[in-house]
């Protein structure tokens, strides 16, 4: 699976020069997110700051963005915000010890897939049971038409005054 990824970097080389990379990725880069039910419109931005600790390459990873999932209450799509930061130590084996404060990321440091690293973090940050945060908005019409409804109601509220003026004008005649 890793071999198919075209976004591999050499974490050891990047750590050697304390490089920081930024990536903005959509669903095409995240096959596991698709499997988990992520829908079109999903977009994640990540900042990866490479470093070294105890001889191991490390990555300070920040991910933010939105994952569109199916709301389990109304079955419409709902947006789940992702905003996470984690300190990763790249290890070849999951049993390898990692320095305190770091979490292990198992992978080949010389051919590290950024998308896989980011995808893993997004999966961890996703709600187990996605639902609209705003209960009132759950199951209702799409936000755009709701907004239009509000505008037209406001217009109607102004109309009685116009009508009143018309009536008064007529009364004067
Ligand atoms: Zn809902």
Short mmCIF file of C-alpha atoms and ligand atoms in Angstrom, two decimals:
data_model
loop_
_atom_site.label_atom_id
_atom_site.label_comp_id
_atom_site.label_asym_id
_atom_site.label_seq_id
_atom_site.Cartn_x
_atom_site.Cartn_y
_atom_site.Cartn_z
CA UNK A 1 0.00 0.00 0.00
CA UNK A 2 2.79 2.42 0.95
CA UNK A 3 4.56 1.84 -2.35
CA UNK A 4 1.62 3.29 -4.24
CA UNK A 5 1.84 6.58 -2.40
CA UNK A 6 3.65 9.27 -4.31
CA UNK A 7 4.12 11.59 -1.37
CA UNK A 8 6.99 9.80 0.34
CA UNK A 9 9.72 11.83 1.96
CA UNK A 10 13.00 11.05 3.67
CA UNK A 11 12.27 11.97 7.29
CA UNK A 12 15.92 11.51 8.29
CA UNK A 13 17.08 14.02 5.70
CA UNK A 14 14.26 16.46 6.61
CA UNK A 15 15.03 16.07 10.33
CA UNK A 16 18.71 16.82 9.61
CA UNK A 17 17.79 20.30 8.37
CA UNK A 18 14.79 20.85 10.68
CA UNK A 19 12.49 21.21 7.69
CA UNK A 20 8.84 22.19 7.95
CA UNK A 21 6.41 21.03 5.30
CA UNK A 22 2.81 22.00 4.64
CA UNK A 23 0.26 19.92 2.85
CA UNK A 24 -3.36 20.45 1.92
CA UNK A 25 -5.03 17.18 1.03
CA UNK A 26 -8.44 16.00 -0.05
CA UNK A 27 -10.19 12.66 -0.15
CA UNK A 28 -8.15 11.29 -3.07
CA UNK A 29 -5.17 11.04 -0.71
CA UNK A 30 -7.12 9.34 2.06
CA UNK A 31 -8.39 5.87 1.06
CA UNK A 32 -8.87 4.87 4.70
CA UNK A 33 -10.97 7.96 5.39
CA UNK A 34 -13.15 7.03 2.43
CA UNK A 35 -13.52 3.55 3.94
CA UNK A 36 -14.51 5.19 7.21
CA UNK A 37 -17.33 7.02 5.41
CA UNK A 38 -15.80 10.42 4.64
CA UNK A 39 -17.67 12.29 1.90
CA UNK A 40 -16.71 14.71 -0.87
CA UNK A 41 -15.77 18.12 0.46
CA UNK A 42 -13.39 16.69 3.05
CA UNK A 43 -10.25 18.80 3.21
CA UNK A 44 -7.35 18.73 5.64
CA UNK A 45 -4.40 21.07 6.06
CA UNK A 46 -1.31 19.81 7.85
CA UNK A 47 1.95 21.32 9.06
CA UNK A 48 4.80 18.89 9.68
CA UNK A 49 7.88 20.12 11.52
CA UNK A 50 10.69 17.60 11.37
CA UNK A 51 13.26 17.26 14.12
CA UNK A 52 15.38 14.78 15.94
CA UNK A 53 15.23 13.40 19.45
CA UNK A 54 17.43 10.69 20.91
CA UNK A 55 18.73 9.91 17.45
CA UNK A 56 15.23 9.35 16.07
CA UNK A 57 13.49 11.49 13.48
CA UNK A 58 10.44 13.20 14.94
CA UNK A 59 7.52 15.10 13.47
CA UNK A 60 5.49 17.78 15.20
CA UNK A 61 2.27 17.31 13.29
CA UNK A 62 -0.65 19.71 13.25
CA UNK A 63 -3.79 18.85 11.34
CA UNK A 64 -6.83 21.03 10.85
CA UNK A 65 -9.70 20.96 8.46
CA UNK A 66 -13.09 19.45 8.02
CA UNK A 67 -14.23 15.94 7.37
CA UNK A 68 -17.71 15.48 5.94
CA UNK A 69 -19.47 12.48 7.43
CA UNK A 70 -22.99 11.14 7.53
CA UNK A 71 -24.86 12.36 10.60
CA UNK A 72 -26.05 9.29 12.50
CA UNK A 73 -29.16 11.10 13.70
CA UNK A 74 -30.57 12.57 10.47
CA UNK A 75 -28.40 10.71 7.88
CA UNK A 76 -27.49 13.95 6.11
CA UNK A 77 -23.89 15.02 5.68
CA UNK A 78 -22.40 16.92 8.59
CA UNK A 79 -19.11 18.70 8.91
CA UNK A 80 -16.74 17.53 11.64
CA UNK A 81 -13.94 19.92 12.46
CA UNK A 82 -10.49 18.46 12.99
CA UNK A 83 -7.93 20.42 14.96
CA UNK A 84 -5.20 18.29 16.48
CA UNK A 85 -1.53 18.43 17.27
CA UNK A 86 0.73 15.51 18.09
CA UNK A 87 4.44 14.84 18.49
CA UNK A 88 5.48 11.72 16.65
CA UNK A 89 8.67 9.69 16.76
CA UNK A 90 9.21 7.60 13.65
CA UNK A 91 10.04 4.02 14.55
CA UNK A 92 10.57 0.96 12.37
CA UNK A 93 8.81 -1.34 14.82
CA UNK A 94 5.78 -0.65 17.01
CA UNK A 95 7.60 -2.22 19.97
CA UNK A 96 10.49 0.26 19.76
CA UNK A 97 10.61 2.59 22.75
CA UNK A 98 9.81 6.25 22.03
CA UNK A 99 11.00 9.28 24.00
CA UNK A 100 8.63 10.73 26.61
CA UNK A 101 6.05 13.12 25.21
CA UNK A 102 6.13 11.46 21.81
CA UNK A 103 3.84 8.94 20.22
CA UNK A 104 5.16 6.20 18.01
CA UNK A 105 4.50 6.36 14.29
CA UNK A 106 5.49 3.10 12.67
CA UNK A 107 7.02 3.52 9.25
CA UNK A 108 10.10 3.61 7.11
CA UNK A 109 11.75 6.91 8.04
CA UNK A 110 13.52 7.09 4.68
CA UNK A 111 10.29 6.60 2.74
CA UNK A 112 7.65 8.13 4.94
CA UNK A 113 4.23 8.78 3.44
CA UNK A 114 3.00 12.16 4.61
CA UNK A 115 -0.58 11.40 3.57
CA UNK A 116 -0.58 8.21 5.65
CA UNK A 117 0.76 10.07 8.66
CA UNK A 118 -1.85 12.80 8.29
CA UNK A 119 -4.65 10.33 7.57
CA UNK A 120 -3.87 8.38 10.74
CA UNK A 121 -4.18 11.55 12.80
CA UNK A 122 -7.44 12.56 11.16
CA UNK A 123 -8.88 9.09 11.81
CA UNK A 124 -7.96 9.41 15.48
CA UNK A 125 -9.59 12.84 15.67
CA UNK A 126 -12.84 11.78 14.01
CA UNK A 127 -15.93 11.25 16.17
CA UNK A 128 -16.99 7.61 16.55
CA UNK A 129 -20.60 8.58 16.00
CA UNK A 130 -20.72 11.67 13.79
CA UNK A 131 -23.68 13.95 14.45
CA UNK A 132 -24.62 17.57 13.84
CA UNK A 133 -23.30 19.54 16.79
CA UNK A 134 -26.26 21.88 16.54
CA UNK A 135 -29.25 19.72 17.45
CA UNK A 136 -31.68 22.33 16.11
CA UNK A 137 -29.96 22.20 12.72
CA UNK A 138 -29.98 18.41 12.60
CA UNK A 139 -32.46 16.98 10.13
CA UNK A 140 -33.51 20.43 8.93
CA UNK A 141 -33.15 21.74 5.40
CA UNK A 142 -29.71 22.70 4.13
CA UNK A 143 -28.29 25.87 5.75
CA UNK A 144 -28.55 27.85 2.52
CA UNK A 145 -32.33 27.53 2.16
CA UNK A 146 -32.77 28.13 5.90
CA UNK A 147 -30.90 31.41 5.51
CA UNK A 148 -33.13 32.41 2.60
CA UNK A 149 -36.19 31.68 4.77
CA UNK A 150 -34.94 34.03 7.46
CA UNK A 151 -34.38 36.82 4.91
CA UNK A 152 -37.86 36.51 3.40
CA UNK A 153 -39.45 36.53 6.88
CA UNK A 154 -37.58 39.76 7.66
CA UNK A 155 -38.90 41.30 4.45
CA UNK A 156 -42.46 40.34 5.32
CA UNK A 157 -42.09 42.01 8.70
CA UNK A 158 -41.33 45.32 7.00
CA UNK A 159 -44.24 45.15 4.62
CA UNK A 160 -47.09 45.86 7.09
CA UNK A 161 -45.66 49.33 7.65
CA UNK A 162 -45.63 50.02 3.92
CA UNK A 163 -49.19 48.81 3.70
CA UNK A 164 -50.13 50.98 6.65
CA UNK A 165 -48.67 54.01 4.92
CA UNK A 166 -50.59 53.13 1.78
CA UNK A 167 -53.79 52.86 3.79
CA UNK A 168 -53.13 56.18 5.52
CA UNK A 169 -52.42 57.81 2.15
CA UNK A 170 -55.69 56.47 0.83
CA UNK A 171 -57.53 57.64 3.96
CA UNK A 172 -56.30 61.20 3.40
CA UNK A 173 -57.71 61.30 -0.07
ZN1 LIG B 1 -28.02 15.55 11.73
#
